[in-house]
Every structure is written in structure tokens, then in C-alpha cells.
């Protein structure tokens, strides 16, 4: 069993990136198999509970009030609407429901509304995740007390490149929020974005920052930039697909027991590229036709993808609707 290390050096991670692709994928696939059943993929569904008009200036984000992206702004959704979306996500086979809000940080009255949502989603038997910006320690504790399972807060990129992407909050602000989430006892979902015109050394720097945290995030989303017209990165250069695969593979090797999510950007990826990402150690996806404001593959396309690749939704129970009903039944047999 490969050991969990927190003392990775940048040089070591850079050397992994530099390996011949198939050697790197082979190494990552071996590590993956030591810690997980490679057929199982965790399935989350996202819902934007408050959309747009965000005061932050994240250069990739269609929801920032600093850029004109034509996005329709939406206030915080009513509780009943959130519950309905969560019930649909569960029926479709998701095991985790992630609620995203375009805030710099939640006001206390917003937090109370989010807590009611967390409680309602938990009652449906789903795991819960929230991403709502920076949190103070007392806010993190309130969310933990409400039973929130995961808080998503990404580092986004390397500490060096960070200032090119966001000026309204610092890399250290992000680390502080992550510390508050950990101290409150919640699981951490933290990753980043690639394809923002960063250098390979920035991808190394991002993974180094994640893999040297005192505890690895339980969930590591690797997002491919979704280029949105009107944002400063709307015309960013396309990243070589194999470089994306390398990023997934290095994340898998460096954080062997974390769930690595093949996150935003799947709509632009072929089935073959996604298969290579799963081989390289990705074992989670966002499922459902929308991410927060941009598209995601059709549910039916994902169902077929899982069937073609022999993948099953993690925690899928026989008799319930899942992304791959037949594969799910097989899994139930294996586990009975
Ligand atoms: N406002 C909160 C925050 O920034 O922490 C939560 C919502 S924010 C949209 C969550 C994450 O979505 C960001 O940290 C970023 O990593 C990812 N994201 C946003 N826009 C994206 C895009 N165009 N492509 C890929 N990932 C994106
Ligand atoms: C994460 O790392 N990716 C998700 C989730 N955490 C919140 C968000 C992706 C957003 C893509 C752009 C959009 O749909 O607005
Ligand atoms: Fe706001 Fe989050 Fe988008 Fe940044 S990533 S602009 S904080 S919604």
C-alpha cells in the first residue's frame, strides 16, 4: 500500500509530471488500485443556490460582478426548490449534493438559510457539500453542527500564479478558511483549475500546496477551465489534453487516499479522454446537465459512458436508479 506523505517536494512532483505519459498513468493506476476499487466512481450533483453578482474578481468566473458575461443573477433559492433538486439528484443516482453560492463569504443570515438547506438535504439521505466562499471559525462550526459533510474551497492555482487570477482575496485567506473547516471537523473538498494559461510549474505548485497540507483534502476537484466569453480568461489557450491527464495522475500519486474529481470541463472531453482520466486515478464526477452556471454532459450520455467503461456509482444500491443500472446490479451481486 503506497504511504500517505505530506512531505512531497516540488522537485518530486515535477519529476512525476516529466515522466513518459504511459509510465505516469501506469504508476497512478497502480496507486489508485491500492486504495480504491477502480470501477467505483463517486457521483455528486451541483446546484447554484445563489447565482452571479459576486464582488470577487476571479478571472475565470462567469459569476463575478466585475465582468459582463450576460449571466442572469438569481437570489438565494427557496428551501423547497433546493429540496426538490436534491430529491431529483438522489433519484438519478447521486450520493452527494453540492450547493454553491456566489458570495465572497456568507452573511450570518445567509448562513442560517444554508443551514436549513443542509438539514433538508441530509433528511433525504444524501451527503452534503457547500461552497460559499470564505468562512470564519464560528461559521464553520455552525455548519459542522448542522451536519454538513464537506466544505468546498479551492486553492485554484499555485501561490505564485494566484495573484494573476484573483486580487480580491489572497492565497493565505484561502488557507485560513480551509483551516477553519478542518478545525470544525468537516471534510475538506479542495482542488483547483488548470488551463488558465498557467505554466506546468504552477500545476506542480497547486498540487504541492494541496499534498503538503497537514491532512490531504478528502476530495480533490481538478477542474479544466470552462472558458466563458466576457471573463478575462474567455480566450485562454487550450490546454493539451494529455497535460490534463498528467495533472490527474500526479494528484492521484501525491494524494493516494483522496477522491480525485474529474470536475468541470467534461462537456468538452471525449469519452476516450475521460476514460484515460479514470485510468489515471480520477474517481468522482459531477453528474447532471449543469455545473453551477455552465453545462455538463447529458445524464444519458454519462449513463452510457459508465456502461461502456464498466464503471459504477459509489454507494449505488440495487433497486435504486443509478447511472448504470446494469453495472449497479452486478456490483450488488459482488457485494452480497
Ligand atoms: N464563491 C465561492 C468560492 O469561490 O469559493 C463558491 C463558488 S465558486 C464558483 C467554486 C469554484 O468553482 C471556484 O473556486 C473555481 O475553482 C470553480 N470555477 C468557477 N468558475 C470556473 C470555470 N469557469 N471553470 C472551471 N472552474 C470554475
Ligand atoms: C469545483 O471545484 N468545481 C465546481 C464546484 N467545485 C463548486 C464548480 C465548477 C464551476 C464551473 C463553472 C460554472 O458552472 O459556473
Ligand atoms: Fe465569486 Fe466564487 Fe466566482 Fe470567485 S469563484 S467570482 S468568489 S463565485
mmCIF file of C-alpha atoms and ligand atoms in Angstrom:
data_model
loop_
_atom_site.group_PDB
_atom_site.id
_atom_site.type_symbol
_atom_site.label_atom_id
_atom_site.label_comp_id
_atom_site.label_asym_id
_atom_site.label_seq_id
_atom_site.Cartn_x
_atom_site.Cartn_y
_atom_site.Cartn_z
ATOM 1 C CA UNK A 1 0.000 0.000 0.000
ATOM 2 C CA UNK A 2 1.544 3.336 -1.003
ATOM 3 C CA UNK A 3 2.019 5.529 2.049
ATOM 4 C CA UNK A 4 0.338 8.877 2.638
ATOM 5 C CA UNK A 5 3.055 11.508 2.501
ATOM 6 C CA UNK A 6 2.806 15.177 3.381
ATOM 7 C CA UNK A 7 6.449 15.985 2.685
ATOM 8 C CA UNK A 8 6.392 15.984 -1.124
ATOM 9 C CA UNK A 9 8.875 18.382 -2.665
ATOM 10 C CA UNK A 10 8.129 20.372 -5.767
ATOM 11 C CA UNK A 11 11.025 18.596 -7.462
ATOM 12 C CA UNK A 12 9.457 15.206 -6.830
ATOM 13 C CA UNK A 13 6.108 16.309 -8.213
ATOM 14 C CA UNK A 14 7.776 17.972 -11.211
ATOM 15 C CA UNK A 15 9.655 14.710 -11.882
ATOM 16 C CA UNK A 16 6.339 12.837 -11.902
ATOM 17 C CA UNK A 17 4.936 15.329 -14.444
ATOM 18 C CA UNK A 18 8.050 14.815 -16.584
ATOM 19 C CA UNK A 19 7.660 11.032 -16.820
ATOM 20 C CA UNK A 20 6.654 9.418 -20.109
ATOM 21 C CA UNK A 21 2.844 9.669 -20.090
ATOM 22 C CA UNK A 22 2.143 5.949 -20.058
ATOM 23 C CA UNK A 23 4.619 5.322 -17.227
ATOM 24 C CA UNK A 24 2.950 8.050 -15.186
ATOM 25 C CA UNK A 25 -0.551 6.724 -15.904
ATOM 26 C CA UNK A 26 0.603 3.209 -15.021
ATOM 27 C CA UNK A 27 2.026 4.403 -11.704
ATOM 28 C CA UNK A 28 -1.131 6.377 -10.910
ATOM 29 C CA UNK A 29 -3.372 3.449 -11.848
ATOM 30 C CA UNK A 30 -1.366 1.153 -9.541
ATOM 31 C CA UNK A 31 -1.637 3.592 -6.633
ATOM 32 C CA UNK A 32 -5.361 4.002 -7.355
ATOM 33 C CA UNK A 33 -5.902 0.232 -7.134
ATOM 34 C CA UNK A 34 -4.111 0.042 -3.793
ATOM 35 C CA UNK A 35 -6.629 2.404 -2.209
ATOM 36 C CA UNK A 36 -9.863 2.110 -4.180
ATOM 37 C CA UNK A 37 -11.959 -0.218 -6.288
ATOM 38 C CA UNK A 38 -11.156 1.286 -9.720
ATOM 39 C CA UNK A 39 -14.660 0.566 -11.005
ATOM 40 C CA UNK A 40 -16.302 2.798 -8.417
ATOM 41 C CA UNK A 41 -16.886 6.468 -9.130
ATOM 42 C CA UNK A 42 -18.362 8.844 -6.568
ATOM 43 C CA UNK A 43 -21.212 10.910 -8.003
ATOM 44 C CA UNK A 44 -22.048 14.444 -6.894
ATOM 45 C CA UNK A 45 -24.666 16.794 -8.248
ATOM 46 C CA UNK A 46 -24.237 20.562 -8.118
ATOM 47 C CA UNK A 47 -26.818 23.277 -7.626
ATOM 48 C CA UNK A 48 -26.198 27.000 -7.712
ATOM 49 C CA UNK A 49 -28.257 28.275 -4.770
ATOM 50 C CA UNK A 50 -27.274 31.922 -5.333
ATOM 51 C CA UNK A 51 -26.065 32.977 -8.745
ATOM 52 C CA UNK A 52 -23.935 35.868 -10.008
ATOM 53 C CA UNK A 53 -23.276 39.439 -8.769
ATOM 54 C CA UNK A 54 -20.265 38.227 -6.793
ATOM 55 C CA UNK A 55 -17.943 41.007 -5.536
ATOM 56 C CA UNK A 56 -14.788 38.898 -6.122
ATOM 57 C CA UNK A 57 -12.760 39.221 -9.322
ATOM 58 C CA UNK A 58 -11.723 35.601 -10.036
ATOM 59 C CA UNK A 59 -10.610 35.837 -13.681
ATOM 60 C CA UNK A 60 -12.161 32.501 -14.655
ATOM 61 C CA UNK A 61 -15.590 33.052 -13.169
ATOM 62 C CA UNK A 62 -18.774 33.947 -15.039
ATOM 63 C CA UNK A 63 -20.383 34.927 -11.716
ATOM 64 C CA UNK A 64 -18.074 37.830 -10.902
ATOM 65 C CA UNK A 65 -19.781 41.257 -10.970
ATOM 66 C CA UNK A 66 -16.528 42.618 -12.466
ATOM 67 C CA UNK A 67 -17.163 41.021 -15.876
ATOM 68 C CA UNK A 68 -20.009 41.187 -18.393
ATOM 69 C CA UNK A 69 -20.922 37.614 -19.186
ATOM 70 C CA UNK A 70 -24.676 38.054 -19.699
ATOM 71 C CA UNK A 71 -25.358 35.751 -16.764
ATOM 72 C CA UNK A 72 -28.782 36.061 -15.146
ATOM 73 C CA UNK A 73 -28.406 36.954 -11.483
ATOM 74 C CA UNK A 74 -30.503 34.882 -9.066
ATOM 75 C CA UNK A 75 -31.125 35.498 -5.368
ATOM 76 C CA UNK A 76 -30.839 32.721 -2.817
ATOM 77 C CA UNK A 77 -33.205 29.914 -3.836
ATOM 78 C CA UNK A 78 -36.155 28.982 -1.617
ATOM 79 C CA UNK A 79 -35.679 25.924 0.582
ATOM 80 C CA UNK A 80 -38.408 23.944 -1.207
ATOM 81 C CA UNK A 81 -36.679 24.413 -4.586
ATOM 82 C CA UNK A 82 -33.388 23.147 -3.190
ATOM 83 C CA UNK A 83 -35.127 20.134 -1.644
ATOM 84 C CA UNK A 84 -36.772 19.317 -4.989
ATOM 85 C CA UNK A 85 -33.451 19.455 -6.869
ATOM 86 C CA UNK A 86 -31.799 17.275 -4.231
ATOM 87 C CA UNK A 87 -34.554 14.661 -4.425
ATOM 88 C CA UNK A 88 -34.155 14.540 -8.229
ATOM 89 C CA UNK A 89 -30.386 14.182 -7.894
ATOM 90 C CA UNK A 90 -30.823 11.295 -5.470
ATOM 91 C CA UNK A 91 -33.304 9.559 -7.762
ATOM 92 C CA UNK A 92 -30.768 9.879 -10.593
ATOM 93 C CA UNK A 93 -28.041 8.156 -8.544
ATOM 94 C CA UNK A 94 -26.072 10.970 -6.899
ATOM 95 C CA UNK A 95 -24.783 10.290 -3.386
ATOM 96 C CA UNK A 96 -23.687 13.851 -2.618
ATOM 97 C CA UNK A 97 -25.458 17.133 -3.228
ATOM 98 C CA UNK A 98 -23.249 20.225 -3.516
ATOM 99 C CA UNK A 99 -24.718 23.680 -3.064
ATOM 100 C CA UNK A 100 -22.745 26.635 -4.458
ATOM 101 C CA UNK A 101 -23.281 30.298 -3.650
ATOM 102 C CA UNK A 102 -21.620 33.242 -5.402
ATOM 103 C CA UNK A 103 -20.520 35.018 -2.228
ATOM 104 C CA UNK A 104 -17.190 36.387 -1.040
ATOM 105 C CA UNK A 105 -18.298 34.988 2.321
ATOM 106 C CA UNK A 106 -21.767 34.319 3.734
ATOM 107 C CA UNK A 107 -23.532 36.891 5.934
ATOM 108 C CA UNK A 108 -24.839 35.370 9.142
ATOM 109 C CA UNK A 109 -28.462 35.418 7.959
ATOM 110 C CA UNK A 110 -27.424 33.734 4.701
ATOM 111 C CA UNK A 111 -25.654 31.078 6.700
ATOM 112 C CA UNK A 112 -28.851 30.309 8.628
ATOM 113 C CA UNK A 113 -30.684 29.775 5.321
ATOM 114 C CA UNK A 114 -27.886 27.499 4.067
ATOM 115 C CA UNK A 115 -28.024 25.519 7.304
ATOM 116 C CA UNK A 116 -31.744 24.874 6.747
ATOM 117 C CA UNK A 117 -30.847 23.597 3.249
ATOM 118 C CA UNK A 118 -28.148 21.309 4.622
ATOM 119 C CA UNK A 119 -30.617 19.850 7.102
ATOM 120 C CA UNK A 120 -33.255 19.289 4.400
ATOM 121 C CA UNK A 121 -30.782 17.588 2.036
ATOM 122 C CA UNK A 122 -29.477 15.369 4.838
ATOM 123 C CA UNK A 123 -33.029 14.269 5.595
ATOM 124 C CA UNK A 124 -33.180 12.866 2.056
ATOM 125 C CA UNK A 125 -30.220 10.626 2.884
ATOM 126 C CA UNK A 126 -27.686 12.458 0.746
ATOM 127 C CA UNK A 127 -24.210 13.581 1.732
ATOM 128 C CA UNK A 128 -23.974 17.360 1.767
ATOM 129 C CA UNK A 129 -21.383 19.785 0.438
ATOM 130 C CA UNK A 130 -21.449 23.585 0.428
ATOM 131 C CA UNK A 131 -19.211 26.100 -1.319
ATOM 132 C CA UNK A 132 -19.993 29.647 -0.280
ATOM 133 C CA UNK A 133 -16.682 31.499 -0.035
ATOM 134 C CA UNK A 134 -14.552 32.377 2.976
ATOM 135 C CA UNK A 135 -15.675 31.203 6.425
ATOM 136 C CA UNK A 136 -14.819 32.401 9.914
ATOM 137 C CA UNK A 137 -14.184 29.731 12.557
ATOM 138 C CA UNK A 138 -17.589 30.284 14.206
ATOM 139 C CA UNK A 139 -19.359 29.962 10.841
ATOM 140 C CA UNK A 140 -17.524 26.727 10.092
ATOM 141 C CA UNK A 141 -18.551 25.375 13.492
ATOM 142 C CA UNK A 142 -22.210 26.240 12.825
ATOM 143 C CA UNK A 143 -22.119 24.364 9.532
ATOM 144 C CA UNK A 144 -20.423 21.378 11.159
ATOM 145 C CA UNK A 145 -23.033 21.371 13.948
ATOM 146 C CA UNK A 146 -25.755 21.281 11.285
ATOM 147 C CA UNK A 147 -24.164 18.077 9.969
ATOM 148 C CA UNK A 148 -22.539 19.452 6.804
ATOM 149 C CA UNK A 149 -20.243 16.711 5.490
ATOM 150 C CA UNK A 150 -17.939 18.627 3.092
ATOM 151 C CA UNK A 151 -16.979 22.247 2.529
ATOM 152 C CA UNK A 152 -15.528 23.055 -0.898
ATOM 153 C CA UNK A 153 -12.978 25.837 -1.076
ATOM 154 C CA UNK A 154 -10.371 25.633 -3.827
ATOM 155 C CA UNK A 155 -6.800 26.889 -3.868
ATOM 156 C CA UNK A 156 -7.335 27.261 -7.623
ATOM 157 C CA UNK A 157 -3.669 27.574 -8.689
ATOM 158 C CA UNK A 158 -0.101 27.881 -7.399
ATOM 159 C CA UNK A 159 0.718 30.536 -4.780
ATOM 160 C CA UNK A 160 2.909 32.291 -7.403
ATOM 161 C CA UNK A 161 0.290 32.481 -10.140
ATOM 162 C CA UNK A 162 -2.613 33.189 -7.796
ATOM 163 C CA UNK A 163 -2.195 36.989 -7.996
ATOM 164 C CA UNK A 164 -2.666 36.874 -11.789
ATOM 165 C CA UNK A 165 -6.098 35.309 -11.279
ATOM 166 C CA UNK A 166 -7.633 36.937 -8.189
ATOM 167 C CA UNK A 167 -6.890 40.245 -6.495
ATOM 168 C CA UNK A 168 -9.777 40.479 -4.017
ATOM 169 C CA UNK A 169 -8.584 37.761 -1.636
ATOM 170 C CA UNK A 170 -5.261 36.078 -1.020
ATOM 171 C CA UNK A 171 -3.946 32.538 -1.125
ATOM 172 C CA UNK A 172 -3.468 32.805 2.654
ATOM 173 C CA UNK A 173 -7.142 33.790 3.100
ATOM 174 C CA UNK A 174 -7.986 30.511 1.415
ATOM 175 C CA UNK A 175 -5.678 28.527 3.667
ATOM 176 C CA UNK A 176 -7.314 30.140 6.688
ATOM 177 C CA UNK A 177 -10.786 29.086 5.574
ATOM 178 C CA UNK A 178 -9.521 25.550 4.958
ATOM 179 C CA UNK A 179 -8.058 25.527 8.487
ATOM 180 C CA UNK A 180 -11.381 26.675 9.951
ATOM 181 C CA UNK A 181 -13.217 23.911 8.066
ATOM 182 C CA UNK A 182 -10.754 21.275 9.321
ATOM 183 C CA UNK A 183 -10.815 22.529 12.892
ATOM 184 C CA UNK A 184 -14.619 22.361 12.873
ATOM 185 C CA UNK A 185 -14.339 18.665 11.953
ATOM 186 C CA UNK A 186 -15.782 18.788 8.427
ATOM 187 C CA UNK A 187 -14.305 17.027 5.426
ATOM 188 C CA UNK A 188 -12.386 19.225 3.042
ATOM 189 C CA UNK A 189 -13.042 19.420 -0.702
ATOM 190 C CA UNK A 190 -10.214 21.421 -2.222
ATOM 191 C CA UNK A 191 -8.586 21.473 -5.631
ATOM 192 C CA UNK A 192 -8.021 23.857 -8.479
ATOM 193 C CA UNK A 193 -8.339 24.781 -12.118
ATOM 194 C CA UNK A 194 -5.991 24.027 -14.981
ATOM 195 C CA UNK A 195 -5.983 25.631 -18.406
ATOM 196 C CA UNK A 196 -5.740 29.236 -17.141
ATOM 197 C CA UNK A 197 -2.593 29.978 -19.201
ATOM 198 C CA UNK A 198 -0.541 28.832 -16.210
ATOM 199 C CA UNK A 199 2.826 27.111 -16.624
ATOM 200 C CA UNK A 200 3.413 23.464 -15.737
ATOM 201 C CA UNK A 201 5.327 24.715 -12.688
ATOM 202 C CA UNK A 202 2.036 26.275 -11.499
ATOM 203 C CA UNK A 203 0.249 22.950 -11.820
ATOM 204 C CA UNK A 204 3.115 21.474 -9.793
ATOM 205 C CA UNK A 205 2.749 24.343 -7.280
ATOM 206 C CA UNK A 206 -1.000 23.791 -6.909
ATOM 207 C CA UNK A 207 -0.622 20.050 -6.297
ATOM 208 C CA UNK A 208 2.314 20.697 -3.966
ATOM 209 C CA UNK A 209 0.216 23.109 -1.882
ATOM 210 C CA UNK A 210 -2.583 20.510 -1.666
ATOM 211 C CA UNK A 211 -0.359 17.495 -0.987
ATOM 212 C CA UNK A 212 1.591 19.229 1.799
ATOM 213 C CA UNK A 213 -1.466 20.328 3.780
ATOM 214 C CA UNK A 214 -1.389 18.838 7.304
ATOM 215 C CA UNK A 215 -4.156 16.485 6.129
ATOM 216 C CA UNK A 216 -4.935 15.859 2.482
ATOM 217 C CA UNK A 217 -8.372 17.052 1.380
ATOM 218 C CA UNK A 218 -10.741 14.066 1.302
ATOM 219 C CA UNK A 219 -11.947 15.321 -2.064
ATOM 220 C CA UNK A 220 -9.740 16.962 -4.705
ATOM 221 C CA UNK A 221 -11.597 18.502 -7.652
ATOM 222 C CA UNK A 222 -9.429 19.044 -10.718
ATOM 223 C CA UNK A 223 -11.325 21.487 -12.930
ATOM 224 C CA UNK A 224 -10.493 22.119 -16.560
ATOM 225 C CA UNK A 225 -11.200 25.801 -17.151
ATOM 226 C CA UNK A 226 -14.605 26.324 -18.758
ATOM 227 C CA UNK A 227 -13.828 29.343 -20.947
ATOM 228 C CA UNK A 228 -16.668 31.834 -20.618
ATOM 229 C CA UNK A 229 -16.853 34.819 -23.004
ATOM 230 C CA UNK A 230 -16.628 38.104 -21.136
ATOM 231 C CA UNK A 231 -14.259 36.793 -18.433
ATOM 232 C CA UNK A 232 -10.557 37.711 -18.701
ATOM 233 C CA UNK A 233 -9.854 34.011 -19.409
ATOM 234 C CA UNK A 234 -12.590 33.666 -22.024
ATOM 235 C CA UNK A 235 -9.952 33.212 -24.725
ATOM 236 C CA UNK A 236 -7.317 31.338 -22.723
ATOM 237 C CA UNK A 237 -5.139 28.970 -24.755
ATOM 238 C CA UNK A 238 -6.418 25.406 -24.922
ATOM 239 C CA UNK A 239 -4.511 23.059 -22.615
ATOM 240 C CA UNK A 240 -3.123 19.863 -24.160
ATOM 241 C CA UNK A 241 -5.469 17.073 -23.046
ATOM 242 C CA UNK A 242 -2.555 14.884 -22.002
ATOM 243 C CA UNK A 243 -1.360 17.631 -19.671
ATOM 244 C CA UNK A 244 -4.775 17.453 -18.014
ATOM 245 C CA UNK A 245 -4.369 13.673 -17.656
ATOM 246 C CA UNK A 246 -0.918 14.226 -16.147
ATOM 247 C CA UNK A 247 -2.415 16.608 -13.579
ATOM 248 C CA UNK A 248 -4.984 13.988 -12.550
ATOM 249 C CA UNK A 249 -2.288 11.304 -12.376
ATOM 250 C CA UNK A 250 0.089 13.369 -10.241
ATOM 251 C CA UNK A 251 -2.795 14.293 -7.908
ATOM 252 C CA UNK A 252 -3.556 10.572 -7.536
ATOM 253 C CA UNK A 253 0.065 9.624 -6.774
ATOM 254 C CA UNK A 254 0.611 12.519 -4.363
ATOM 255 C CA UNK A 255 -2.716 12.080 -2.507
ATOM 256 C CA UNK A 256 -3.320 8.319 -2.807
ATOM 257 C CA UNK A 257 -6.302 8.050 -0.453
ATOM 258 C CA UNK A 258 -8.157 11.177 -1.600
ATOM 259 C CA UNK A 259 -11.060 11.046 -4.006
ATOM 260 C CA UNK A 260 -9.907 12.908 -7.129
ATOM 261 C CA UNK A 261 -12.757 14.522 -9.041
ATOM 262 C CA UNK A 262 -12.742 14.878 -12.802
ATOM 263 C CA UNK A 263 -14.605 18.111 -12.266
ATOM 264 C CA UNK A 264 -15.542 20.990 -14.617
ATOM 265 C CA UNK A 265 -14.741 20.690 -18.316
ATOM 266 C CA UNK A 266 -16.096 17.196 -19.065
ATOM 267 C CA UNK A 267 -18.545 18.558 -21.633
ATOM 268 C CA UNK A 268 -15.563 19.396 -23.832
ATOM 269 C CA UNK A 269 -13.899 15.975 -23.325
ATOM 270 C CA UNK A 270 -14.283 12.852 -25.434
ATOM 271 C CA UNK A 271 -15.293 9.549 -23.852
ATOM 272 C CA UNK A 272 -11.740 8.322 -24.535
ATOM 273 C CA UNK A 273 -10.143 11.243 -22.706
ATOM 274 C CA UNK A 274 -12.423 10.731 -19.712
ATOM 275 C CA UNK A 275 -11.576 7.000 -19.725
ATOM 276 C CA UNK A 276 -7.878 7.916 -19.579
ATOM 277 C CA UNK A 277 -8.594 10.232 -16.638
ATOM 278 C CA UNK A 278 -10.388 7.397 -14.791
ATOM 279 C CA UNK A 279 -7.436 5.116 -15.524
ATOM 280 C CA UNK A 280 -5.090 7.816 -14.183
ATOM 281 C CA UNK A 281 -6.958 7.780 -10.878
ATOM 282 C CA UNK A 282 -9.975 10.073 -11.153
ATOM 283 C CA UNK A 283 -12.830 8.535 -9.177
ATOM 284 C CA UNK A 284 -15.510 11.173 -8.861
ATOM 285 C CA UNK A 285 -17.597 13.302 -11.229
ATOM 286 C CA UNK A 286 -20.290 15.929 -11.240
ATOM 287 C CA UNK A 287 -23.402 14.365 -12.656
ATOM 288 C CA UNK A 288 -26.341 16.322 -14.070
ATOM 289 C CA UNK A 289 -26.669 18.641 -17.030
ATOM 290 C CA UNK A 290 -25.457 21.762 -15.275
ATOM 291 C CA UNK A 291 -22.455 22.595 -13.133
ATOM 292 C CA UNK A 292 -23.186 25.948 -11.453
ATOM 293 C CA UNK A 293 -23.838 28.181 -14.456
ATOM 294 C CA UNK A 294 -22.259 26.215 -17.319
ATOM 295 C CA UNK A 295 -23.038 22.905 -18.985
ATOM 296 C CA UNK A 296 -22.099 19.362 -18.069
ATOM 297 C CA UNK A 297 -22.677 16.174 -20.121
ATOM 298 C CA UNK A 298 -26.251 14.947 -20.577
ATOM 299 C CA UNK A 299 -27.338 12.439 -17.939
ATOM 300 C CA UNK A 300 -27.997 9.829 -20.632
ATOM 301 C CA UNK A 301 -24.514 10.338 -22.118
ATOM 302 C CA UNK A 302 -22.957 9.718 -18.697
ATOM 303 C CA UNK A 303 -25.140 6.665 -18.128
ATOM 304 C CA UNK A 304 -23.861 5.253 -21.424
ATOM 305 C CA UNK A 305 -20.270 6.219 -20.610
ATOM 306 C CA UNK A 306 -20.436 4.320 -17.306
ATOM 307 C CA UNK A 307 -21.954 1.321 -19.039
ATOM 308 C CA UNK A 308 -19.336 1.345 -21.827
ATOM 309 C CA UNK A 309 -16.494 1.598 -19.306
ATOM 310 C CA UNK A 310 -17.977 -0.790 -16.735
ATOM 311 C CA UNK A 311 -17.994 1.895 -14.044
ATOM 312 C CA UNK A 312 -20.473 2.013 -11.186
ATOM 313 C CA UNK A 313 -21.644 4.810 -8.947
ATOM 314 C CA UNK A 314 -20.100 4.567 -5.482
ATOM 315 C CA UNK A 315 -22.732 3.658 -2.902
ATOM 316 C CA UNK A 316 -25.215 2.750 -5.618
ATOM 317 C CA UNK A 317 -27.804 0.384 -4.192
ATOM 318 C CA UNK A 318 -29.520 -2.289 -6.259
ATOM 319 C CA UNK A 319 -33.097 -1.351 -6.985
ATOM 320 C CA UNK A 320 -32.425 2.389 -6.971
ATOM 321 C CA UNK A 321 -31.972 4.371 -10.147
ATOM 322 C CA UNK A 322 -28.268 4.741 -10.889
ATOM 323 C CA UNK A 323 -26.140 5.981 -13.740
ATOM 324 C CA UNK A 324 -25.582 2.428 -14.887
ATOM 325 C CA UNK A 325 -28.365 0.229 -13.693
ATOM 326 C CA UNK A 326 -26.877 -2.971 -15.090
ATOM 327 C CA UNK A 327 -23.417 -2.348 -13.718
ATOM 328 C CA UNK A 328 -25.018 -1.458 -10.402
ATOM 329 C CA UNK A 329 -26.849 -4.756 -10.250
ATOM 330 C CA UNK A 330 -23.566 -6.534 -10.907
ATOM 331 C CA UNK A 331 -21.953 -4.642 -8.074
ATOM 332 C CA UNK A 332 -24.744 -5.564 -5.695
ATOM 333 C CA UNK A 333 -24.094 -9.201 -6.590
ATOM 334 C CA UNK A 334 -20.403 -8.826 -5.899
ATOM 335 C CA UNK A 335 -21.119 -7.262 -2.534
ATOM 336 C CA UNK A 336 -23.860 -9.626 -1.400
HETATM 337 N N1 LIG B 1 -17.900 31.727 -4.354
HETATM 338 C C1 LIG B 1 -17.391 30.579 -3.761
HETATM 339 C C2 LIG B 1 -15.883 30.457 -3.896
HETATM 340 O O1 LIG B 1 -15.310 30.981 -4.811
HETATM 341 O O2 LIG B 1 -15.279 29.808 -3.036
HETATM 342 C C3 LIG B 1 -18.029 29.289 -4.250
HETATM 343 C C4 LIG B 1 -18.403 29.134 -5.688
HETATM 344 S S1 LIG B 1 -17.065 29.108 -6.866
HETATM 345 C C5 LIG B 1 -17.903 29.200 -8.381
HETATM 346 C C6 LIG B 1 -16.399 27.454 -6.721
HETATM 347 C C7 LIG B 1 -15.257 27.072 -7.610
HETATM 348 O O3 LIG B 1 -15.702 26.869 -8.932
HETATM 349 C C8 LIG B 1 -14.115 28.048 -7.768
HETATM 350 O O4 LIG B 1 -13.226 28.016 -6.701
HETATM 351 C C9 LIG B 1 -13.436 27.527 -9.028
HETATM 352 O O5 LIG B 1 -12.419 26.614 -8.698
HETATM 353 C C10 LIG B 1 -14.566 26.821 -9.778
HETATM 354 N N2 LIG B 1 -14.878 27.534 -11.037
HETATM 355 C C11 LIG B 1 -15.519 28.698 -11.174
HETATM 356 N N3 LIG B 1 -15.601 29.076 -12.466
HETATM 357 C C12 LIG B 1 -14.988 28.098 -13.183
HETATM 358 C C13 LIG B 1 -14.737 27.916 -14.570
HETATM 359 N N4 LIG B 1 -15.099 28.807 -15.481
HETATM 360 N N5 LIG B 1 -14.086 26.796 -14.957
HETATM 361 C C14 LIG B 1 -13.685 25.875 -14.031
HETATM 362 N N6 LIG B 1 -13.899 26.008 -12.717
HETATM 363 C C15 LIG B 1 -14.536 27.109 -12.276
HETATM 364 C C1 LIG B 2 -15.372 22.776 -8.028
HETATM 365 O O1 LIG B 2 -14.157 22.573 -7.810
HETATM 366 N N1 LIG B 2 -15.931 22.836 -9.224
HETATM 367 C C2 LIG B 2 -17.334 23.119 -9.138
HETATM 368 C C3 LIG B 2 -17.573 23.086 -7.606
HETATM 369 N N2 LIG B 2 -16.269 22.943 -7.073
HETATM 370 C C4 LIG B 2 -18.345 24.124 -6.961
HETATM 371 C C5 LIG B 2 -17.735 24.359 -9.823
HETATM 372 C C6 LIG B 2 -17.399 24.364 -11.294
HETATM 373 C C7 LIG B 2 -17.958 25.617 -11.866
HETATM 374 C C8 LIG B 2 -17.788 25.714 -13.351
HETATM 375 C C9 LIG B 2 -18.308 26.976 -13.886
HETATM 376 C C10 LIG B 2 -19.773 27.191 -13.695
HETATM 377 O O2 LIG B 2 -20.593 26.293 -13.984
HETATM 378 O O3 LIG B 2 -20.167 28.300 -13.278
HETATM 379 FE FE1 LIG B 3 -17.304 34.744 -6.701
HETATM 380 FE FE2 LIG B 3 -16.625 32.196 -6.253
HETATM 381 FE FE3 LIG B 3 -16.887 33.138 -8.760
HETATM 382 FE FE4 LIG B 3 -14.826 33.944 -7.314
HETATM 383 S S1 LIG B 3 -15.249 31.842 -7.973
HETATM 384 S S2 LIG B 3 -16.166 35.268 -8.550
HETATM 385 S S3 LIG B 3 -15.740 34.024 -5.281
HETATM 386 S S4 LIG B 3 -18.498 32.928 -7.265
#
